[in-house]
PDB file of C-alpha atoms in Angstrom:
ATOM      1  CA  MET T   1      13.757 -13.385  -7.667  1.00 42.00           C
ATOM      2  CA  GLY T   2      15.742 -12.323 -10.752  1.00 42.00           C
ATOM      3  CA  SER T   3      18.870 -11.382  -8.836  1.00 42.00           C
ATOM      4  CA  GLU T   4      19.411 -15.002  -7.728  1.00 46.00           C
ATOM      5  CA  ARG T   5      20.069 -15.977 -11.339  1.00 43.00           C
ATOM      6  CA  GLY T   6      22.104 -12.884 -12.120  1.00 39.00           C
ATOM      7  CA  ILE T   7      19.260 -11.257 -14.009  1.00 40.00           C
ATOM      8  CA  SER T   8      18.142  -7.839 -12.824  1.00 40.00           C
ATOM      9  CA  ASP T   9      14.494  -6.927 -12.542  1.00 49.00           C
ATOM     10  CA  SER T  10      14.797  -4.240 -15.198  1.00 47.00           C
ATOM     11  CA  PHE T  11      11.070  -3.692 -15.597  1.00 60.00           C
ATOM     12  CA  ASP T  12       8.604  -1.738 -13.530  1.00 80.00           C
ATOM     13  CA  ARG T  13       5.572  -3.659 -12.334  1.00 83.00           C
ATOM     14  CA  GLU T  14       3.630  -0.457 -11.660  1.00 87.00           C
ATOM     15  CA  TYR T  15       2.925   1.631 -14.757  1.00 88.00           C
ATOM     16  CA  PRO T  16       4.869  -0.754 -16.996  1.00 85.00           C
ATOM     17  CA  GLN T  17       6.067   0.047 -20.497  1.00 90.00           C
ATOM     18  CA  ARG T  18       4.896  -3.380 -21.687  1.00 93.00           C
ATOM     19  CA  PRO T  19       2.887  -6.338 -20.372  1.00 94.00           C
ATOM     20  CA  ILE T  20       4.631  -8.675 -17.929  1.00 93.00           C
ATOM     21  CA  VAL T  21       4.249 -12.384 -18.705  1.00 96.00           C
ATOM     22  CA  THR T  22       3.828 -14.519 -15.601  1.00 96.00           C
ATOM     23  CA  ALA T  23       3.613 -18.252 -14.895  1.00 98.00           C
ATOM     24  CA  VAL T  24       1.085 -19.272 -12.237  1.00 97.00           C
ATOM     25  CA  GLY T  25       0.383 -22.743 -10.899  1.00 98.00           C
ATOM     26  CA  CYS T  26      -2.951 -24.419 -10.237  1.00 99.00           C
ATOM     27  CA  ILE T  27      -1.409 -27.037  -7.946  1.00 99.00           C
ATOM     28  CA  PHE T  28      -3.471 -29.973  -6.770  1.00 99.00           C
ATOM     29  CA  ARG T  29      -3.039 -32.172  -3.746  1.00 98.00           C
ATOM     30  CA  GLY T  30      -5.881 -34.641  -4.157  1.00 97.00           C
ATOM     31  CA  ASP T  31      -9.053 -32.650  -4.775  1.00 98.00           C
ATOM     32  CA  ARG T  32      -7.717 -29.385  -3.316  1.00 99.00           C
ATOM     33  CA  VAL T  33      -5.894 -26.538  -5.026  1.00 99.00           C
ATOM     34  CA  LEU T  34      -3.210 -24.413  -3.379  1.00 98.00           C
ATOM     35  CA  LEU T  35      -4.124 -20.748  -2.993  1.00 98.00           C
ATOM     36  CA  ILE T  36      -2.152 -17.858  -1.560  1.00 96.00           C
ATOM     37  CA  LYS T  37      -3.430 -14.629  -0.088  1.00 96.00           C
ATOM     38  CA  ARG T  38      -1.476 -11.912  -1.889  1.00 92.00           C
ATOM     39  CA  ALA T  39       0.600  -9.475   0.173  1.00 90.00           C
ATOM     40  CA  GLN T  40       1.325  -7.060  -2.706  1.00 85.00           C
ATOM     41  CA  GLU T  41      -0.747  -5.010  -5.137  1.00 80.00           C
ATOM     42  CA  PRO T  42      -2.564  -5.283  -7.440  1.00 80.00           C
ATOM     43  CA  SER T  43      -4.341  -8.118  -5.602  1.00 82.00           C
ATOM     44  CA  LYS T  44      -3.266  -7.378  -2.033  1.00 90.00           C
ATOM     45  CA  GLY T  45      -5.470  -9.289   0.418  1.00 94.00           C
ATOM     46  CA  ARG T  46      -7.123 -11.385  -2.303  1.00 95.00           C
ATOM     47  CA  TRP T  47      -6.724 -15.112  -2.896  1.00 97.00           C
ATOM     48  CA  SER T  48      -4.965 -16.385  -6.014  1.00 95.00           C
ATOM     49  CA  VAL T  49      -2.707 -19.143  -7.248  1.00 97.00           C
ATOM     50  CA  PRO T  50       1.052 -18.804  -6.681  1.00 97.00           C
ATOM     51  CA  GLY T  51       3.347 -17.628  -9.443  1.00 95.00           C
ATOM     52  CA  GLY T  52       5.259 -14.691 -10.811  1.00 94.00           C
ATOM     53  CA  ALA T  53       7.184 -13.108 -13.655  1.00 95.00           C
ATOM     54  CA  ILE T  54       8.976 -15.281 -16.165  1.00 97.00           C
ATOM     55  CA  GLU T  55      12.624 -14.280 -16.369  1.00 96.00           C
ATOM     56  CA  LEU T  56      14.461 -13.665 -19.636  1.00 95.00           C
ATOM     57  CA  GLY T  57      15.508 -17.019 -21.093  1.00 98.00           C
ATOM     58  CA  GLU T  58      13.373 -18.993 -18.642  1.00 98.00           C
ATOM     59  CA  LYS T  59      10.806 -21.549 -19.815  1.00 98.00           C
ATOM     60  CA  ILE T  60       7.212 -21.408 -18.523  1.00 98.00           C
ATOM     61  CA  TYR T  61       7.402 -24.724 -16.635  1.00 98.00           C
ATOM     62  CA  ASP T  62      10.728 -23.781 -15.030  1.00 99.00           C
ATOM     63  CA  ALA T  63       9.329 -20.386 -14.026  1.00 98.00           C
ATOM     64  CA  VAL T  64       6.258 -21.835 -12.326  1.00 98.00           C
ATOM     65  CA  ARG T  65       8.360 -24.422 -10.457  1.00 98.00           C
ATOM     66  CA  ARG T  66      10.752 -21.680  -9.272  1.00 98.00           C
ATOM     67  CA  GLU T  67       8.013 -19.247  -8.273  1.00 96.00           C
ATOM     68  CA  VAL T  68       5.999 -21.874  -6.378  1.00 97.00           C
ATOM     69  CA  CYS T  69       9.111 -23.003  -4.511  1.00 96.00           C
ATOM     70  CA  GLU T  70      10.002 -19.375  -3.661  1.00 93.00           C
ATOM     71  CA  GLU T  71       6.478 -18.344  -2.638  1.00 92.00           C
ATOM     72  CA  CYS T  72       5.298 -21.515  -0.890  1.00 95.00           C
ATOM     73  CA  GLY T  73       8.302 -23.775  -0.290  1.00 96.00           C
ATOM     74  CA  ILE T  74       6.905 -26.795  -2.122  1.00 98.00           C
ATOM     75  CA  GLU T  75       7.996 -28.906  -5.074  1.00 98.00           C
ATOM     76  CA  ILE T  76       5.566 -29.582  -7.905  1.00 99.00           C
ATOM     77  CA  GLU T  77       5.215 -31.679 -11.048  1.00 98.00           C
ATOM     78  CA  VAL T  78       4.012 -29.545 -13.954  1.00 98.00           C
ATOM     79  CA  VAL T  79       1.460 -31.319 -16.141  1.00 98.00           C
ATOM     80  CA  ARG T  80       0.327 -28.859 -18.819  1.00 98.00           C
ATOM     81  CA  VAL T  81      -0.665 -25.319 -19.690  1.00 98.00           C
ATOM     82  CA  ILE T  82      -4.312 -24.610 -18.908  1.00 97.00           C
ATOM     83  CA  ASN T  83      -4.793 -21.215 -20.510  1.00 94.00           C
ATOM     84  CA  ALA T  84      -3.592 -17.628 -20.508  1.00 93.00           C
ATOM     85  CA  ALA T  85      -5.417 -14.433 -19.613  1.00 89.00           C
ATOM     86  CA  ASP T  86      -5.186 -10.664 -19.694  1.00 88.00           C
ATOM     87  CA  SER T  87      -4.921  -8.910 -16.351  1.00 87.00           C
ATOM     88  CA  ILE T  88      -5.005  -5.156 -16.887  1.00 89.00           C
ATOM     89  CA  VAL T  89      -5.570  -2.931 -13.860  1.00 88.00           C
ATOM     90  CA  PRO T  90      -6.120   0.796 -14.482  1.00 91.00           C
ATOM     91  CA  ASP T  91      -5.642   3.511 -11.886  1.00 94.00           C
ATOM     92  CA  GLU T  92      -8.319   6.092 -11.015  1.00 95.00           C
ATOM     93  CA  SER T  93      -7.452   8.181 -14.078  1.00 96.00           C
ATOM     94  CA  GLY T  94      -7.665   5.210 -16.456  1.00 94.00           C
ATOM     95  CA  ARG T  95      -3.906   4.868 -16.916  1.00 93.00           C
ATOM     96  CA  VAL T  96      -2.574   1.281 -16.876  1.00 94.00           C
ATOM     97  CA  TRP T  97      -1.312   0.657 -13.327  1.00 90.00           C
ATOM     98  CA  PHE T  98      -0.523  -3.062 -13.804  1.00 89.00           C
ATOM     99  CA  HIS T  99      -0.579  -5.233 -16.927  1.00 94.00           C
ATOM    100  CA  TYR T 100       0.101  -8.948 -16.586  1.00 92.00           C
ATOM    101  CA  VAL T 101      -0.380 -11.856 -18.965  1.00 95.00           C
ATOM    102  CA  PRO T 102      -0.602 -14.869 -16.643  1.00 96.00           C
ATOM    103  CA  VAL T 103      -0.066 -18.318 -18.136  1.00 98.00           C
ATOM    104  CA  TYR T 104      -2.012 -20.758 -15.947  1.00 97.00           C
ATOM    105  CA  VAL T 105      -0.322 -24.143 -15.523  1.00 98.00           C
ATOM    106  CA  LEU T 106      -1.800 -27.362 -14.106  1.00 99.00           C
ATOM    107  CA  ALA T 107       0.492 -29.102 -11.616  1.00 99.00           C
ATOM    108  CA  ARG T 108       0.562 -31.789  -8.936  1.00 98.00           C
ATOM    109  CA  TYR T 109       1.953 -31.353  -5.436  1.00 99.00           C
ATOM    110  CA  VAL T 110       5.126 -33.441  -4.901  1.00 99.00           C
ATOM    111  CA  SER T 111       6.645 -32.502  -1.538  1.00 98.00           C
ATOM    112  CA  GLY T 112       7.203 -29.863   1.123  1.00 98.00           C
ATOM    113  CA  GLU T 113       5.077 -28.009   3.625  1.00 97.00           C
ATOM    114  CA  ALA T 114       3.258 -25.042   2.085  1.00 97.00           C
ATOM    115  CA  GLN T 115       4.319 -21.867   3.919  1.00 95.00           C
ATOM    116  CA  PRO T 116       3.849 -18.240   2.835  1.00 92.00           C
ATOM    117  CA  ASP T 117       6.852 -16.067   1.999  1.00 90.00           C
ATOM    118  CA  SER T 118       6.935 -12.251   1.891  1.00 86.00           C
ATOM    119  CA  ASP T 119       4.727 -12.180  -1.239  1.00 83.00           C
ATOM    120  CA  ALA T 120       1.916 -14.039   0.548  1.00 89.00           C
ATOM    121  CA  LEU T 121      -0.047 -13.368   3.721  1.00 93.00           C
ATOM    122  CA  ASP T 122      -1.340 -16.944   3.917  1.00 96.00           C
ATOM    123  CA  VAL T 123      -1.486 -20.233   2.008  1.00 97.00           C
ATOM    124  CA  ARG T 124      -4.335 -22.706   2.008  1.00 97.00           C
ATOM    125  CA  TRP T 125      -5.383 -25.941   0.282  1.00 98.00           C
ATOM    126  CA  VAL T 126      -8.927 -25.235  -0.925  1.00 98.00           C
ATOM    127  CA  ALA T 127     -11.743 -27.506  -2.117  1.00 98.00           C
ATOM    128  CA  ARG T 128     -13.772 -26.395  -5.130  1.00 98.00           C
ATOM    129  CA  GLU T 129     -16.892 -25.730  -3.057  1.00 98.00           C
ATOM    130  CA  GLU T 130     -14.929 -23.197  -0.958  1.00 98.00           C
ATOM    131  CA  LEU T 131     -13.910 -20.992  -3.918  1.00 97.00           C
ATOM    132  CA  ASP T 132     -17.054 -18.861  -4.079  1.00 95.00           C
ATOM    133  CA  ALA T 133     -16.602 -17.698  -0.479  1.00 97.00           C
ATOM    134  CA  LEU T 134     -13.089 -16.349  -1.159  1.00 98.00           C
ATOM    135  CA  ASP T 135     -12.253 -12.857  -2.394  1.00 98.00           C
ATOM    136  CA  MET T 136     -10.425 -13.331  -5.688  1.00 96.00           C
ATOM    137  CA  ASN T 137     -10.074 -11.883  -9.152  1.00 90.00           C
ATOM    138  CA  PRO T 138     -12.922 -13.170 -11.385  1.00 92.00           C
ATOM    139  CA  ILE T 139     -10.472 -14.214 -14.112  1.00 89.00           C
ATOM    140  CA  ALA T 140      -8.414 -16.209 -11.603  1.00 91.00           C
ATOM    141  CA  ARG T 141     -11.580 -17.858 -10.270  1.00 95.00           C
ATOM    142  CA  GLU T 142     -12.586 -18.854 -13.814  1.00 95.00           C
ATOM    143  CA  ARG T 143      -9.150 -20.333 -14.562  1.00 95.00           C
ATOM    144  CA  ILE T 144      -9.066 -22.200 -11.225  1.00 97.00           C
ATOM    145  CA  ASN T 145     -12.472 -23.726 -11.985  1.00 98.00           C
ATOM    146  CA  GLN T 146     -11.141 -24.707 -15.408  1.00 97.00           C
ATOM    147  CA  ALA T 147      -8.159 -26.315 -13.645  1.00 98.00           C
ATOM    148  CA  PHE T 148     -10.502 -28.303 -11.369  1.00 98.00           C
ATOM    149  CA  ASP T 149     -12.291 -29.665 -14.455  1.00 98.00           C
ATOM    150  CA  MET T 150      -9.013 -30.547 -16.146  1.00 98.00           C
ATOM    151  CA  ALA T 151      -7.562 -32.165 -13.006  1.00 98.00           C
ATOM    152  CA  ARG T 152     -10.705 -34.262 -12.561  1.00 98.00           C
ATOM    153  CA  ASP T 153     -10.660 -35.330 -16.229  1.00 98.00           C
ATOM    154  CA  LEU T 154      -6.990 -36.343 -15.902  1.00 97.00           C
ATOM    155  CA  GLY T 155      -7.730 -38.469 -12.830  1.00 97.00           C
ATOM    156  CA  PHE T 156      -6.089 -36.287 -10.169  1.00 96.00           C
ATOM    157  CA  PHE T 157      -9.072 -37.094  -7.914  1.00 95.00           C
TER     158      PHE T 157
END
């Protein structure tokens, strides 16, 4: 991740001192979106869109392209920002365990074979009607549905 570009990961993801801004991709291949099954907390075992922390000096679109390539091994074309959200996960005592601010980005699949890396247990191209059957964060589900609407309106499918 950060070490490849000579930037150290100088922040703690668990019990952070400040929110961590992330770039996540709602990537479409026809009428299906790419989802990953998370291998790490806070969403371990749940389905989500690929993405990760934006590095210092990195632009949102560059971050989502890098993260998707690292996590899934595919190339994408970024189209536009969809929305942002708050993702605050407290521990049992109410203390903030994780605090992310994901920026959801709409993108098109370009090339490569989607394969999970160490951050993902599985990857899958999912149709909209399959979303409700998957275990995922409600905020992520809402943003993915928003991405389906936007992709349809832009003529992706």
